[in-house]
Amino acid sequence: MNDFLKRAWAEVHLDRAEKNLRILTGLLDTEHTKPVCVVKANAYGHGDAELMKLYQGMGIGFFAVSNINEGIKLRENGCSGDIIVLSWSPSDKGSMAAIHSNNLIQAAVSYEHALEMSANSPGEIRVHVKLDTGMGRVGLNAFDTGECAETVKKISEMKNLKAEGIFTHFAAADSLSKDKTDYTGEQKRRFSEVVRKCEDLGVTFIHRHFTNSAGAIIHKDNASTLARLGITLYGLTPEISLPLPEGLQPVMDFKACVSQVKTIHKGQSVSYGRTFIAERDTKVATIPAGYADGYPRLLSGRSEVLVKGRRAKVIGRICMDQMMIDVTDIPGVKMGDICTLIGRDGGETVTADEIAEICGTIGYEIVSGISSRVPRVYY
Ligand SMILES: *Cc1c(COP(=O)(O)O)cnc(C)c1O
């Protein structure tokens, strides 16, 4: 038994990741729209260096991250493609030197941001101008398209900035309801109007992009020269009601061993606060993983894990480092048996999307929240 098999670990299945990317690329009109692999937040918890190497080996030339440090890490691990930093980054001299020396493409999120980057950069850096067409987060206000185009032009003329791209982000692309799809349509219209007005002012871009995972599935559009694929690469859905394309599979399984099995009598309780009181003699298995490993405490008494191909209820409060399950009806469970917190065992499957729904959140938060003390094992 390997060391990592003694407690809790995450299995990252690169074969599934490879298949997911092939399926998603197959949905794009790749003559017009090139895939960008979004590997921010340690590739949504899956391991950014390893996933980048896989995707690069498959011919991917674009990656996206959320900050400079994530970009530097990709370079240190041999990434030779374009790396877009999608979010605002500090524009002090040190940060600009890092962007410059690592050949990162930085989002320019406002006029002030661009101005300070221009002033502090040691040489030419590549930027993609970010437009706020309705997300309300970062970007140049694109509601007045004429004024916005004028500002984009000013940014494109700033010293040290090479404005190669322009992009925006959808707020509600993951919903099929009419009001949401109309809203996405409005965002697209604002975006293309600004791009057209920029062209009228003589400012053109190599890359004009707005597609994310949800966009790639339900708002496919050749006008986006890049598709920024995130959550679907990892086999999860942007929104629980949105069916995933056929064949996509979750890439990560989260497993742990049973640390102890005991029988408690009717009336005895389990864990902090005594929220679980046995109504019958109950066989309890303890698992050495808890909320500090990224298994949310909100799942206390609500979720199920897999043991011997069967579902077992989580009972009592989930602790920082341990949790308990009811295995009364599963014969033969003993110390060292493998429990599947996320993944498949026999005919049963628990997905990150399933436990996210119990917590009232999304799969993104579950997988990116599996903490760094959980070793990743690659297959
Ligand atoms: C995270 C992110 C994406 C990827 O989104 P998914 O829903 O995971 O596909 C795309 N674009 C931007 C700007 C992002 O921040």
PDB file of N, CA, C and O and ligand atoms in Angstrom, residues 38 40 44 86-87 130 137 167 169 211-214 228-232 238 364, ligand 1:
ATOM      1  N   VAL A  38      -8.741  26.583 -19.253  1.00  0.00           N
ATOM      2  CA  VAL A  38      -8.705  27.412 -18.046  1.00  0.00           C
ATOM      3  C   VAL A  38      -8.215  26.534 -16.894  1.00  0.00           C
ATOM      4  O   VAL A  38      -8.884  25.572 -16.509  1.00  0.00           O
ATOM      5  N   LYS A  40      -7.015  27.895 -13.897  1.00  0.00           N
ATOM      6  CA  LYS A  40      -6.904  28.707 -12.672  1.00  0.00           C
ATOM      7  C   LYS A  40      -7.229  27.849 -11.450  1.00  0.00           C
ATOM      8  O   LYS A  40      -7.797  26.749 -11.588  1.00  0.00           O
ATOM      9  N   TYR A  44      -8.851  24.006 -11.046  1.00  0.00           N
ATOM     10  CA  TYR A  44     -10.069  23.692 -10.288  1.00  0.00           C
ATOM     11  C   TYR A  44      -9.804  22.553  -9.298  1.00  0.00           C
ATOM     12  O   TYR A  44     -10.626  21.665  -9.087  1.00  0.00           O
ATOM     13  N   LEU A  86      -6.778  36.263 -16.558  1.00  0.00           N
ATOM     14  CA  LEU A  86      -8.130  36.757 -16.837  1.00  0.00           C
ATOM     15  C   LEU A  86      -8.591  37.877 -15.912  1.00  0.00           C
ATOM     16  O   LEU A  86      -9.465  38.657 -16.267  1.00  0.00           O
ATOM     17  N   SER A  87      -8.046  37.897 -14.693  1.00  0.00           N
ATOM     18  CA  SER A  87      -8.518  38.871 -13.705  1.00  0.00           C
ATOM     19  C   SER A  87      -7.547  40.033 -13.584  1.00  0.00           C
ATOM     20  O   SER A  87      -6.434  39.983 -14.101  1.00  0.00           O
ATOM     21  N   LYS A 130     -10.508  44.028 -21.199  1.00  0.00           N
ATOM     22  CA  LYS A 130     -11.713  43.390 -20.664  1.00  0.00           C
ATOM     23  C   LYS A 130     -12.877  44.370 -20.700  1.00  0.00           C
ATOM     24  O   LYS A 130     -12.759  45.504 -20.241  1.00  0.00           O
ATOM     25  N   ARG A 137     -18.586  43.069 -12.851  1.00  0.00           N
ATOM     26  CA  ARG A 137     -17.458  42.663 -12.012  1.00  0.00           C
ATOM     27  C   ARG A 137     -16.249  43.528 -12.349  1.00  0.00           C
ATOM     28  O   ARG A 137     -15.998  44.502 -11.679  1.00  0.00           O
ATOM     29  N   PHE A 167     -12.098  41.068 -24.694  1.00  0.00           N
ATOM     30  CA  PHE A 167     -12.988  39.985 -24.262  1.00  0.00           C
ATOM     31  C   PHE A 167     -13.994  40.448 -23.232  1.00  0.00           C
ATOM     32  O   PHE A 167     -13.889  41.529 -22.666  1.00  0.00           O
ATOM     33  N   HIS A 169     -17.212  38.628 -20.335  1.00  0.00           N
ATOM     34  CA  HIS A 169     -17.621  37.409 -19.614  1.00  0.00           C
ATOM     35  C   HIS A 169     -19.126  37.453 -19.391  1.00  0.00           C
ATOM     36  O   HIS A 169     -19.664  38.483 -18.996  1.00  0.00           O
ATOM     37  N   THR A 211     -16.708  33.292 -25.052  1.00  0.00           N
ATOM     38  CA  THR A 211     -17.280  31.977 -24.732  1.00  0.00           C
ATOM     39  C   THR A 211     -16.606  31.317 -23.527  1.00  0.00           C
ATOM     40  O   THR A 211     -15.383  31.185 -23.514  1.00  0.00           O
ATOM     41  N   ASN A 212     -17.396  30.916 -22.531  1.00  0.00           N
ATOM     42  CA  ASN A 212     -16.909  30.065 -21.436  1.00  0.00           C
ATOM     43  C   ASN A 212     -17.506  28.665 -21.637  1.00  0.00           C
ATOM     44  O   ASN A 212     -18.054  28.377 -22.701  1.00  0.00           O
ATOM     45  N   SER A 213     -17.423  27.797 -20.617  1.00  0.00           N
ATOM     46  CA  SER A 213     -17.958  26.436 -20.787  1.00  0.00           C
ATOM     47  C   SER A 213     -19.425  26.463 -21.183  1.00  0.00           C
ATOM     48  O   SER A 213     -19.847  25.791 -22.128  1.00  0.00           O
ATOM     49  N   ALA A 214     -20.215  27.219 -20.408  1.00  0.00           N
ATOM     50  CA  ALA A 214     -21.656  27.254 -20.680  1.00  0.00           C
ATOM     51  C   ALA A 214     -21.894  27.815 -22.084  1.00  0.00           C
ATOM     52  O   ALA A 214     -22.742  27.314 -22.834  1.00  0.00           O
ATOM     53  N   ARG A 228     -13.077  29.834 -23.782  1.00  0.00           N
ATOM     54  CA  ARG A 228     -12.385  29.644 -22.498  1.00  0.00           C
ATOM     55  C   ARG A 228     -13.082  28.529 -21.726  1.00  0.00           C
ATOM     56  O   ARG A 228     -14.067  28.731 -21.055  1.00  0.00           O
ATOM     57  N   LEU A 229     -12.534  27.327 -21.864  1.00  0.00           N
ATOM     58  CA  LEU A 229     -13.174  26.142 -21.277  1.00  0.00           C
ATOM     59  C   LEU A 229     -12.642  25.887 -19.883  1.00  0.00           C
ATOM     60  O   LEU A 229     -11.439  25.697 -19.695  1.00  0.00           O
ATOM     61  N   GLY A 230     -13.532  25.880 -18.916  1.00  0.00           N
ATOM     62  CA  GLY A 230     -13.134  25.611 -17.537  1.00  0.00           C
ATOM     63  C   GLY A 230     -13.801  24.353 -17.020  1.00  0.00           C
ATOM     64  O   GLY A 230     -13.370  23.224 -17.290  1.00  0.00           O
ATOM     65  N   ILE A 231     -14.885  24.533 -16.313  1.00  0.00           N
ATOM     66  CA  ILE A 231     -15.501  23.447 -15.538  1.00  0.00           C
ATOM     67  C   ILE A 231     -15.791  22.189 -16.361  1.00  0.00           C
ATOM     68  O   ILE A 231     -15.641  21.073 -15.859  1.00  0.00           O
ATOM     69  N   THR A 232     -16.169  22.350 -17.611  1.00  0.00           N
ATOM     70  CA  THR A 232     -16.510  21.162 -18.404  1.00  0.00           C
ATOM     71  C   THR A 232     -15.276  20.302 -18.705  1.00  0.00           C
ATOM     72  O   THR A 232     -15.399  19.093 -18.906  1.00  0.00           O
ATOM     73  N   PRO A 238     -21.661  23.527 -15.518  1.00  0.00           N
ATOM     74  CA  PRO A 238     -21.723  24.908 -15.038  1.00  0.00           C
ATOM     75  C   PRO A 238     -22.955  25.144 -14.158  1.00  0.00           C
ATOM     76  O   PRO A 238     -22.952  26.008 -13.296  1.00  0.00           O
ATOM     77  N   TYR A 364     -17.968  23.584  -8.886  1.00  0.00           N
ATOM     78  CA  TYR A 364     -16.729  24.389  -8.915  1.00  0.00           C
ATOM     79  C   TYR A 364     -16.149  24.543  -7.504  1.00  0.00           C
ATOM     80  O   TYR A 364     -14.950  24.435  -7.287  1.00  0.00           O
TER      81      TYR A 364
HETATM   82  C1  LIG B   1     -13.261  31.041 -14.829  1.00  0.00           C
HETATM   83  C2  LIG B   1     -13.470  31.749 -16.085  1.00  0.00           C
HETATM   84  C3  LIG B   1     -13.826  31.039 -17.248  1.00  0.00           C
HETATM   85  C4  LIG B   1     -14.135  29.566 -17.257  1.00  0.00           C
HETATM   86  O1  LIG B   1     -15.449  29.410 -16.793  1.00  0.00           O
HETATM   87  P1  LIG B   1     -16.157  27.967 -16.761  1.00  0.00           P
HETATM   88  O2  LIG B   1     -17.550  28.269 -16.367  1.00  0.00           O
HETATM   89  O3  LIG B   1     -15.436  27.185 -15.726  1.00  0.00           O
HETATM   90  O4  LIG B   1     -16.023  27.401 -18.114  1.00  0.00           O
HETATM   91  C5  LIG B   1     -13.922  31.738 -18.430  1.00  0.00           C
HETATM   92  N1  LIG B   1     -13.703  33.069 -18.473  1.00  0.00           N
HETATM   93  C6  LIG B   1     -13.381  33.796 -17.361  1.00  0.00           C
HETATM   94  C7  LIG B   1     -13.162  35.254 -17.475  1.00  0.00           C
HETATM   95  C8  LIG B   1     -13.272  33.157 -16.131  1.00  0.00           C
HETATM   96  O5  LIG B   1     -12.963  33.868 -15.046  1.00  0.00           O
END
